[in-house]
Coordinates of C-alpha atoms in Angstrom, one line a residue:
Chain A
X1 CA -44.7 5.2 7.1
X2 CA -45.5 2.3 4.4
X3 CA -42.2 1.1 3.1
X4 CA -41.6 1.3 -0.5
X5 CA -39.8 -1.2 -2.5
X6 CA -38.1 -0.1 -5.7
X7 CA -38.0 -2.7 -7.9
X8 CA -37.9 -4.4 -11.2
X9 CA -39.6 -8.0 -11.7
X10 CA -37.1 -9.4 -13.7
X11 CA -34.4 -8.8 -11.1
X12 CA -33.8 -12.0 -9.3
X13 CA -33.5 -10.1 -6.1
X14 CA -36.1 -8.1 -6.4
X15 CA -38.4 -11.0 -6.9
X16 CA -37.1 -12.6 -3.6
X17 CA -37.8 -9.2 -1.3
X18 CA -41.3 -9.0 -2.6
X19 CA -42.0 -12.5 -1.9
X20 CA -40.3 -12.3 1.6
X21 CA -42.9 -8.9 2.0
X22 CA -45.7 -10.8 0.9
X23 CA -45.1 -14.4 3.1
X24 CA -45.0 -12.2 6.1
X25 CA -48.0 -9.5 5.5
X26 CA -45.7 -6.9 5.3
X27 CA -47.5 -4.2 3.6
X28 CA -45.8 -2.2 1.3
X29 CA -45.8 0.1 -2.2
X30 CA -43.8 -1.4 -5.4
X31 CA -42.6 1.2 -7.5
X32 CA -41.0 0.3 -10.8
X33 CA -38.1 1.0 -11.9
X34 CA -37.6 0.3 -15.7
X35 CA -34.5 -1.1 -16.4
X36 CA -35.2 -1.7 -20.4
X37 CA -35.6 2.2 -20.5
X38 CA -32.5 2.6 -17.8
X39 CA -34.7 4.7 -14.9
X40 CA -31.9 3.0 -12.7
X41 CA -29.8 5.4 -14.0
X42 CA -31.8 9.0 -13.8
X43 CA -31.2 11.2 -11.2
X44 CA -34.7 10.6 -9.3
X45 CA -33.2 7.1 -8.6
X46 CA -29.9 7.2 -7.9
X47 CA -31.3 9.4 -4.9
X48 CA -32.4 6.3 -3.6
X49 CA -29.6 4.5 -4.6
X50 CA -26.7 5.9 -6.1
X51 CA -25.0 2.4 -6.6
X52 CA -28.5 2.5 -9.8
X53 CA -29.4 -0.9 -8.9
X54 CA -32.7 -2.3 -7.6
X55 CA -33.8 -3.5 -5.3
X56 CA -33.8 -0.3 -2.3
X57 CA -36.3 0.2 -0.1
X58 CA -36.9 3.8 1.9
X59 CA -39.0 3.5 5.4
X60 CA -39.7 6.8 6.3
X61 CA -36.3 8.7 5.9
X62 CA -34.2 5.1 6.0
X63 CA -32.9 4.2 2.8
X64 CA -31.1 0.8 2.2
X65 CA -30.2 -1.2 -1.3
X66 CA -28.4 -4.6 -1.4
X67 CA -31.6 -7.4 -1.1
X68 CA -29.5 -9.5 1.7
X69 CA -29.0 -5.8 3.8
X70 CA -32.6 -5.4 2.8
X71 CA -34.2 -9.1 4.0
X72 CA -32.4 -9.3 6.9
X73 CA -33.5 -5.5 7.6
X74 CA -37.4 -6.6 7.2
X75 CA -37.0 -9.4 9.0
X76 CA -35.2 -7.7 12.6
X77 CA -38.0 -4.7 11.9
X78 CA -41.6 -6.0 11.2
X79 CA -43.4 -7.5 13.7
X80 CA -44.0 -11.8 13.6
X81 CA -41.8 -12.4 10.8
X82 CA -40.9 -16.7 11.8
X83 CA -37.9 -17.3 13.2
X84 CA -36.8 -19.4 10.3
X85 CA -36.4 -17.0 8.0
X86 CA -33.6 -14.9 10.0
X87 CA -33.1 -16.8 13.4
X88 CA -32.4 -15.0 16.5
X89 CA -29.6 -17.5 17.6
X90 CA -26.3 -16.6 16.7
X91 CA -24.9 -19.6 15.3
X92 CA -27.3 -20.2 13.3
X93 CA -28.0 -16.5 12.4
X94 CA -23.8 -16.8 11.4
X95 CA -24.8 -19.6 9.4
X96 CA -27.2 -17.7 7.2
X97 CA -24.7 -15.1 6.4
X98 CA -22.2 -17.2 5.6
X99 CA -24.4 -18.6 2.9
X100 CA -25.1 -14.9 1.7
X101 CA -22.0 -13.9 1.6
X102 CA -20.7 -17.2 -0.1
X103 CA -23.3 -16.7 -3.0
X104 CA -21.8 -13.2 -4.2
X105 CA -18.9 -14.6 -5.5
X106 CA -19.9 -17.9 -6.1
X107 CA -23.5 -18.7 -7.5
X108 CA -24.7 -15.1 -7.9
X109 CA -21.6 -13.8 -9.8
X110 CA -21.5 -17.3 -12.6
X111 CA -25.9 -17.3 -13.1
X112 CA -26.1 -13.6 -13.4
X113 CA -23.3 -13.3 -15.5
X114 CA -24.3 -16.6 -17.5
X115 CA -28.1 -15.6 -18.2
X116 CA -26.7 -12.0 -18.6
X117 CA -23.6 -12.6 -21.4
X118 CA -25.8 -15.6 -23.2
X119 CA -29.4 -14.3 -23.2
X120 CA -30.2 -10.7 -21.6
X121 CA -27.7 -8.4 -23.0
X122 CA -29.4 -7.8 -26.7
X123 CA -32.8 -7.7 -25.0
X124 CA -31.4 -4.3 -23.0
X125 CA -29.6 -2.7 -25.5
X126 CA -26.0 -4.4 -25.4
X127 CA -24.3 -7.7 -27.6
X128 CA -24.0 -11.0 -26.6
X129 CA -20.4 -12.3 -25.4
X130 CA -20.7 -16.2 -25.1
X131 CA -16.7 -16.3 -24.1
X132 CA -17.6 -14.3 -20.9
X133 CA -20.7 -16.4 -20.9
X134 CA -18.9 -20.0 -20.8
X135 CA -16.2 -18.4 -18.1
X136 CA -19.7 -18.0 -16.1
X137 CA -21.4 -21.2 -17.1
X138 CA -17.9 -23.0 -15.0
X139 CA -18.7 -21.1 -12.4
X140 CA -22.4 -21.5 -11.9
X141 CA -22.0 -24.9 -12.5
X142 CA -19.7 -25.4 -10.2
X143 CA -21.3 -23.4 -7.5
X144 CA -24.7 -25.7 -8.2
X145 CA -22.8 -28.9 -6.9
X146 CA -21.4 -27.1 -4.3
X147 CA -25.2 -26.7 -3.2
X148 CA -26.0 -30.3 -3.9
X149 CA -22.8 -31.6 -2.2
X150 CA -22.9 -29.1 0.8
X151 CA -25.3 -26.6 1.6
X152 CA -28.0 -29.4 1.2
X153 CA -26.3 -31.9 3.5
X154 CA -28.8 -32.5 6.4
X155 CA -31.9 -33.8 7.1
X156 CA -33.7 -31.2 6.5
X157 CA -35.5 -30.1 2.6
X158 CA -33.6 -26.9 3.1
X159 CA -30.1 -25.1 3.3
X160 CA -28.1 -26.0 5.7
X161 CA -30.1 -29.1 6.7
X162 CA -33.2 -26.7 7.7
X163 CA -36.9 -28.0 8.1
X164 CA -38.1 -24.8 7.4
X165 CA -36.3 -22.2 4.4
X166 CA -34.5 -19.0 5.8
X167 CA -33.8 -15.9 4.0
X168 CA -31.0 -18.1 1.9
X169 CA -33.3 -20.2 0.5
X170 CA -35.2 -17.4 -1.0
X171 CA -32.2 -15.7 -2.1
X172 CA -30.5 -18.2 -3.8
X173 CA -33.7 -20.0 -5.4
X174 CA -34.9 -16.6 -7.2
X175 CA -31.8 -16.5 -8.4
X176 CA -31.3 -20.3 -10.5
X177 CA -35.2 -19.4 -10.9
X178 CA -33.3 -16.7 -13.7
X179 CA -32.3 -19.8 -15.8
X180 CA -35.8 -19.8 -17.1
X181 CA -35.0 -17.3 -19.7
X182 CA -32.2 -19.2 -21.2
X183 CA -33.1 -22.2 -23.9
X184 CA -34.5 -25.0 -22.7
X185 CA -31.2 -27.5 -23.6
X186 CA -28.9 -25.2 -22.1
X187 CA -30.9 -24.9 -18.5
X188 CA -30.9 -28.9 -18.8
X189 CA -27.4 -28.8 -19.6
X190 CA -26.7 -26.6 -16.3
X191 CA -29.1 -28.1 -14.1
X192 CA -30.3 -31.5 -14.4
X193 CA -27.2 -33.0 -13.1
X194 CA -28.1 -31.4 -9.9
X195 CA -31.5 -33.6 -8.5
X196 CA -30.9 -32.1 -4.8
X197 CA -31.0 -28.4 -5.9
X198 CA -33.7 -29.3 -8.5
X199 CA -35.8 -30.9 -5.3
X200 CA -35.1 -28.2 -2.9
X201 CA -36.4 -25.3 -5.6
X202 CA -40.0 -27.3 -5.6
X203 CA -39.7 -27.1 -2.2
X204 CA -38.7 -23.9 -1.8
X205 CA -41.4 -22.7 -4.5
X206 CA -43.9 -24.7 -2.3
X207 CA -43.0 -23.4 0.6
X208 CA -43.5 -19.4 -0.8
X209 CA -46.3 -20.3 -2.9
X210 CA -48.4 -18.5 -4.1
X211 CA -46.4 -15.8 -4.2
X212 CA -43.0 -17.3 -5.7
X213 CA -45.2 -18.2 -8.6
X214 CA -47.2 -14.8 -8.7
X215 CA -43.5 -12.9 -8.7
X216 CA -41.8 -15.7 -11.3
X217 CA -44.8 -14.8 -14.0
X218 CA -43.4 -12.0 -15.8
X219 CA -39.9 -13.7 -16.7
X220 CA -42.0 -16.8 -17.5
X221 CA -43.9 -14.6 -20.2
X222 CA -40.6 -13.3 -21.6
X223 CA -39.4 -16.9 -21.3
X224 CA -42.4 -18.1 -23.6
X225 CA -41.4 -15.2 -25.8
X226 CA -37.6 -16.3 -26.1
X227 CA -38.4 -20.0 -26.7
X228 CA -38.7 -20.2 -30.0
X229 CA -34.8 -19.0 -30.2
X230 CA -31.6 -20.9 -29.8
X231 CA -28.5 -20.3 -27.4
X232 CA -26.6 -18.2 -30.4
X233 CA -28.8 -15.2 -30.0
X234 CA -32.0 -13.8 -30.8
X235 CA -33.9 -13.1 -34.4
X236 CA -35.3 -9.2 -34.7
X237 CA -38.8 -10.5 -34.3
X238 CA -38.0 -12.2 -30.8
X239 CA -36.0 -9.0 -29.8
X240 CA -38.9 -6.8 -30.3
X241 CA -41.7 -8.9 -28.9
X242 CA -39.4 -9.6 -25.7
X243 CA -38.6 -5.7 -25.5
X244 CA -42.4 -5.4 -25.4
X245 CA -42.1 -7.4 -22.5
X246 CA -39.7 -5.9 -20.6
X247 CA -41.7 -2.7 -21.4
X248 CA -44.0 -3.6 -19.2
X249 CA -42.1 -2.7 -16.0
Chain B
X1 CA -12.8 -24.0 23.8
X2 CA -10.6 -21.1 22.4
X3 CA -11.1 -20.1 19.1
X4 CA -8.7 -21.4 16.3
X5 CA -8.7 -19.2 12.8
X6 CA -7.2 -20.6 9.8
X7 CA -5.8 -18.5 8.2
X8 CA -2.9 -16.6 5.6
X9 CA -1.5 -13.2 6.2
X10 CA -1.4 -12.7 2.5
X11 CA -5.3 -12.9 2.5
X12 CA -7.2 -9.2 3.0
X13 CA -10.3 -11.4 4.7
X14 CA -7.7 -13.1 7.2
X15 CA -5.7 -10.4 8.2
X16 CA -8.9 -8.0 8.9
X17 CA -10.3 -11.2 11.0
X18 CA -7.1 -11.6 13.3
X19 CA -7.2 -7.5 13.9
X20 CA -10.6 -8.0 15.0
X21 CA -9.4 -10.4 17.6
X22 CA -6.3 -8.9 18.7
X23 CA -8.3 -5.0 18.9
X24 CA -10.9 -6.7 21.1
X25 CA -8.6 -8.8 23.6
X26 CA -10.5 -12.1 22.2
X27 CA -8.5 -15.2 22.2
X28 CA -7.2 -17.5 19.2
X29 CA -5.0 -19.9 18.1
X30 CA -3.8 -18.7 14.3
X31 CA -3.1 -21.7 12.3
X32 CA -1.3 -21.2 8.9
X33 CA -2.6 -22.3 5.8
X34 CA -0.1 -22.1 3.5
X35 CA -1.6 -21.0 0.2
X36 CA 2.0 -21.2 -1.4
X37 CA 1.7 -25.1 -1.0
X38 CA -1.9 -25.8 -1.8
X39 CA -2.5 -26.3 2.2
X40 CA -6.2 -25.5 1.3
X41 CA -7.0 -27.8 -1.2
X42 CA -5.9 -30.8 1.3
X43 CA -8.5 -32.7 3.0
X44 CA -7.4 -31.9 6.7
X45 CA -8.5 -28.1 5.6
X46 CA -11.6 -29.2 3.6
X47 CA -13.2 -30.7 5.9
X48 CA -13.3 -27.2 7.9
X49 CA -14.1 -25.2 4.9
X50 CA -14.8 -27.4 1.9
X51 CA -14.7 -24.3 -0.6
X52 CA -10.8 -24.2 0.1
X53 CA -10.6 -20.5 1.1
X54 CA -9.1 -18.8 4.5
X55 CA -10.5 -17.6 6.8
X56 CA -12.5 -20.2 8.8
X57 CA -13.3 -20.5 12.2
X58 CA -13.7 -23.3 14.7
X59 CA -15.0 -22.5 17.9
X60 CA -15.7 -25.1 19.9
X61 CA -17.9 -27.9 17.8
X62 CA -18.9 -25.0 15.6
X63 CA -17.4 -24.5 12.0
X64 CA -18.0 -21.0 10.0
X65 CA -16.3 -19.4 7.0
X66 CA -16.7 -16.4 4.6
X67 CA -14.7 -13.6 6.5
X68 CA -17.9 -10.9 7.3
X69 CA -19.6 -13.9 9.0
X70 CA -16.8 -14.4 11.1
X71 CA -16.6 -10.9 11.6
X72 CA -20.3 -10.5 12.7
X73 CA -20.0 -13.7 14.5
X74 CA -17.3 -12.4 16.4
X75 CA -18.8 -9.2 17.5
X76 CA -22.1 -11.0 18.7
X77 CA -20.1 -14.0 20.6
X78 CA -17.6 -12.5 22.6
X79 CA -18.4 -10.1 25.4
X80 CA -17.0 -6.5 25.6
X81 CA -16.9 -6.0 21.7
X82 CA -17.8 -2.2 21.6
X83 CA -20.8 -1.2 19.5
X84 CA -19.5 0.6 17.2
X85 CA -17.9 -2.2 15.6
X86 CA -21.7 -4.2 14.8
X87 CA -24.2 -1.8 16.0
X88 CA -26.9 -3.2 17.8
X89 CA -29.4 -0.4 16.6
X90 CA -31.2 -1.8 13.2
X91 CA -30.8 0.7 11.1
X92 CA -27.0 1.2 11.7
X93 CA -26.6 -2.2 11.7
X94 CA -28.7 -2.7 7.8
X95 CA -26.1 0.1 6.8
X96 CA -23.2 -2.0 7.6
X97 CA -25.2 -4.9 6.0
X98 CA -24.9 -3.0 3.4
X99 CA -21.4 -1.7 2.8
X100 CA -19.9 -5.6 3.3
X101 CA -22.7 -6.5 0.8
X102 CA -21.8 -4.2 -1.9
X103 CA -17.8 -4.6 -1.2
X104 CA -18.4 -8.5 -2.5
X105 CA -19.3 -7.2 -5.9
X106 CA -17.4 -4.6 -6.4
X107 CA -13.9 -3.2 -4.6
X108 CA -13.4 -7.2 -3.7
X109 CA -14.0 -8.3 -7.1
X110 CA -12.2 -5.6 -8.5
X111 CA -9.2 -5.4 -6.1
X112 CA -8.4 -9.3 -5.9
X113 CA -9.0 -9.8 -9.0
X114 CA -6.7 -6.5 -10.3
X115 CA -3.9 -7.7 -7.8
X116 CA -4.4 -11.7 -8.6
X117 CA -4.2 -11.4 -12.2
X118 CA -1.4 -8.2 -12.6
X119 CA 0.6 -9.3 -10.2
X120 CA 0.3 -12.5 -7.9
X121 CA -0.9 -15.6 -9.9
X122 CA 3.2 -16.6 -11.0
X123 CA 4.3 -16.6 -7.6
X124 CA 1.2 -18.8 -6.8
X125 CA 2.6 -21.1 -9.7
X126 CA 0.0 -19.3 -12.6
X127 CA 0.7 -17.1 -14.9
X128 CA -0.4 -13.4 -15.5
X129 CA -3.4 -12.5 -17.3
X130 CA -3.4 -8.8 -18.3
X131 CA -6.4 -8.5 -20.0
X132 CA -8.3 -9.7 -16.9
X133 CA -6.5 -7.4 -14.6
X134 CA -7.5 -4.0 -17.0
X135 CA -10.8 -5.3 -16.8
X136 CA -10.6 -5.5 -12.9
X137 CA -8.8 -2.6 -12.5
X138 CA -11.9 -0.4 -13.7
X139 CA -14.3 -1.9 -11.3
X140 CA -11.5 -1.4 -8.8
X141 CA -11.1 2.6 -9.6
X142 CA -15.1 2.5 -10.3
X143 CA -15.4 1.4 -6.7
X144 CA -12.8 3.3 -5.2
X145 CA -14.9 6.4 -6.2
X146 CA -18.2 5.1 -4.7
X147 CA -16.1 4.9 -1.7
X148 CA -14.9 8.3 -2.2
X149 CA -18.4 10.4 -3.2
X150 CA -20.9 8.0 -1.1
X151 CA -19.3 5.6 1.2
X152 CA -17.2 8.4 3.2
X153 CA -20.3 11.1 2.9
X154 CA -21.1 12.9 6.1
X155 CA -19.2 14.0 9.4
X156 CA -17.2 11.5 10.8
X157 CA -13.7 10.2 9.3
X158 CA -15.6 6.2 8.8
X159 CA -17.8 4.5 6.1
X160 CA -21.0 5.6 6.6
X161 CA -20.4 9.0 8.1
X162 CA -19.2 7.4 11.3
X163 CA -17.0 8.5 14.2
X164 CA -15.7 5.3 14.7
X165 CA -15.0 2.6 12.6
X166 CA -17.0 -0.5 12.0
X167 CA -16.1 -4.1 10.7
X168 CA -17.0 -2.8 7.7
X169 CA -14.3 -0.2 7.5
X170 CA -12.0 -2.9 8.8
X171 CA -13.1 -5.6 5.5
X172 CA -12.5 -2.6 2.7
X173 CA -9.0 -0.9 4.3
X174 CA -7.1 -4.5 4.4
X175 CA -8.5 -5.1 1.0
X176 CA -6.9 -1.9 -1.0
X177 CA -3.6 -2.7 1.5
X178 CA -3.3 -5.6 -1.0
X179 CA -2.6 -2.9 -3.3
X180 CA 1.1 -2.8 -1.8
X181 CA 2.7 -5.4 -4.1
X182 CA 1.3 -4.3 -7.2
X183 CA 4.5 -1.8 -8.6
X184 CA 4.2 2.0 -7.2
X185 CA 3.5 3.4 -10.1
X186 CA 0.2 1.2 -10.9
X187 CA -0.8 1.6 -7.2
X188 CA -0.6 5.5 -7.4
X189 CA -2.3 5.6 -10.4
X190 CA -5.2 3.6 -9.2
X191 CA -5.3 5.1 -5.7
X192 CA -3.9 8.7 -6.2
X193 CA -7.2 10.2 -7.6
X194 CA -8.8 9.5 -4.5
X195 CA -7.9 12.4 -1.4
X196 CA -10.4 10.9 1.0
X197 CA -10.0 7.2 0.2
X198 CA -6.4 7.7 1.2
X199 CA -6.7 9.4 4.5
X200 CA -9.3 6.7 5.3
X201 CA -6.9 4.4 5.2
X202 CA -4.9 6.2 7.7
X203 CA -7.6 7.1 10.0
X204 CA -8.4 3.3 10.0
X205 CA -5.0 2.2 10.7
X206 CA -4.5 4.3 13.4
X207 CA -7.8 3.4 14.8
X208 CA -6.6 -0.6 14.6
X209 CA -2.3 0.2 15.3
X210 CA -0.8 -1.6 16.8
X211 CA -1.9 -4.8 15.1
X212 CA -3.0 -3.4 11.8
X213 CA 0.6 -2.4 11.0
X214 CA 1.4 -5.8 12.8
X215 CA -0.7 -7.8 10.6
X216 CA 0.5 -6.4 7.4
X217 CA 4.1 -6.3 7.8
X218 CA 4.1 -9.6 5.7
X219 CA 2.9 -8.0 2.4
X220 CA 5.0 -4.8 3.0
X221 CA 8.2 -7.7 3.6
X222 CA 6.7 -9.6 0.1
X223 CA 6.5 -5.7 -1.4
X224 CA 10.0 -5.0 -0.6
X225 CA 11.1 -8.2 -2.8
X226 CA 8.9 -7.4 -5.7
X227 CA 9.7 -3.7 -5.5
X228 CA 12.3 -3.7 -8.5
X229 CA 10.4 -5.2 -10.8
X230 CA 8.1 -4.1 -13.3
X231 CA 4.5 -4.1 -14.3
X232 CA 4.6 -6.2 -17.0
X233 CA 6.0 -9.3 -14.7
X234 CA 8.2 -10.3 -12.4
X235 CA 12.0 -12.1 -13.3
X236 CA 12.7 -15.7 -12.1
X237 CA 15.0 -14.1 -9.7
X238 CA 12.4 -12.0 -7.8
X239 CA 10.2 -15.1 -8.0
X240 CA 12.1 -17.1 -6.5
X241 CA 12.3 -14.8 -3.8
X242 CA 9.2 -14.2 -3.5
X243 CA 8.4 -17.4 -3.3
X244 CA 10.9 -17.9 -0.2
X245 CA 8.9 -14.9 2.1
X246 CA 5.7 -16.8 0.8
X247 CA 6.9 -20.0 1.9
X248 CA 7.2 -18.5 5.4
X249 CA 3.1 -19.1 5.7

């Protein structure tokens, strides 16, 4: 009963379930799911998850999607997974969640929708919309020092004042990791004012190595094809070499 | 140490909280914070929950926000919470995971948003924004059929094909109740399409009655002022009104 992951590297998500698999020797098949040719959204797929979003998972007959569902699923099920990452004790476990469930509307909803609206959309078939993208650039940003000012208080390098990162951390670093793909002087712009979040994603990074980096390499070979381009789009020639990227998976 | 909940009975996330408590004979102290006056943005609130959103929890020395995380905390922390509300079994447990996972981006986004932007922002001192609300309104209805084709697929009468209903089912029903102020005819329009959506609902509030008619009689009190008026805005006179049964919190 080896668990299958279905997945798409350049989904932040994604990226921080195969990690989390990997860091704890949990074996398991990847199986991708092309979102540049939109096998999210044939029928073969949506049997797995109708919602046609990655990541899901099936274990034997379970299925479950949503990556926080997922990681907190791995973690109660496989064997010698650290405490850290998902701890038993209830008010920290409450914690945890309360992080999770703060980044959906907060730091998920402005950095996907930012890299998304400014970058993404002409690489997968759709047209930029920089107004949506600058409502979501307020919103990122502002989730970001919320991070600095908050979730990082503590002693510890991690969230919530940790010593050691927790499912959150892994969560919510893929995810700014996605700023990668956007020009260089706008991911300054958004996150150099931040030297608390930029410190705890080296840490983080360390602290999943070498798997963070194995898992980040595809959307830094897309983001080596995108440099050249500014923040007001894309030329032709950077479209179709970055589609032949995407390809890939 | 009894628990204190800050809270608003205009807010879905409160009111499903303080049923919770009420259905499982679990002690509080309510504490209004009055959204009408910017209660949440003062510091005395802050420093429970410095994103300035109800509910939040203190419990003791312990401080927790973000309204599933109560929920879960809840159901973990206070003996004689039956399991049906936060299975203990893994698997049912991921599934619920799940549900309140997917709700954050998609009938929560939709639905507050919809009901914020149509409807509620000039009695909270904004203005309307109808452009946003068409675009929530789509991910609302988009949701509301997930709910209806997959969410309420199997045997029993709950999310997840279950007998009995979960926190889960609990988190979604008081969030499409907000759906009561928005003008009858929008609200049938948006809701009408959906036969098992609807009866739901009414399985869920009698499964929670008395304290889920209880808990909403304040929006049903704010929907009887609002009732005359239109879609396209409210009049000063049924603001002002409106603003004296919202000043009540």
């Amino acid at each position: 009963m080896k668990l299958q992951i279905y997945s798409n590297r350049l989904s932040q998500p994604c990226r921080a379930v195969i990690i989390f698999c990997k860091l704890n020797g949990i074996e398991f098949e990847e199986i991708d799911v092309s979102l540049a040719k939109g096998q999210q959204f044939k029928a073969e797929f949506k049997a797995i998850n109708p919602m046609a979003r990655v990541p899901a998972i099936v274990h034997g007959s379970y299925k479950l999607f949503e990556s926080h569902a997922i990681l907190i699923y791995l973690a109660c099920t496989f064997p010698g997974v650290p405490d850290h990452w998902y701890p038993a004790d209830i008010q920290q476990r409450a914690k945890i969640h309360s992080v999770l469930d703060w980044h959906h509307s907060n730091l998920r909803l402005g950095e996907a929708g930012y890299v998304l609206d400014s970058r993404l959309r002409p690489l997968l078939g759709g047209k930029l919309n920089l107004e949506a993208a600058a409502v979501n650039e307020k919103l990122l940003s502002k989730s970001l020092a919320k991070i600095e000012t908050f979730w990082l208080r503590g002693d510890g390098k991690f969230l919530l004042g940790n010593f050691q990162p927790s499912i959150a951390d892994l969560s919510l670093v893929c995810e700014i990791m996605q700023l990668e793909i956007v020009p260089e002087i706008d991911r300054n712009r958004i996150l150099s004012p931040h030297k608390k979040v930029l410190q705890w994603m080296e840490d983080t990074k360390n602290a999943t190595n070498p798997y963070f980096d194995e898992l980040h390499s595809f959307i830094l070979e897309l983001k080596a094809v995108l440099k050249a381009d500014s923040s007001v789009g894309v030329t032709e020639e950077t479209k179709q070499r970055s589609q032949a990227v995407l390809s890939k998976l």
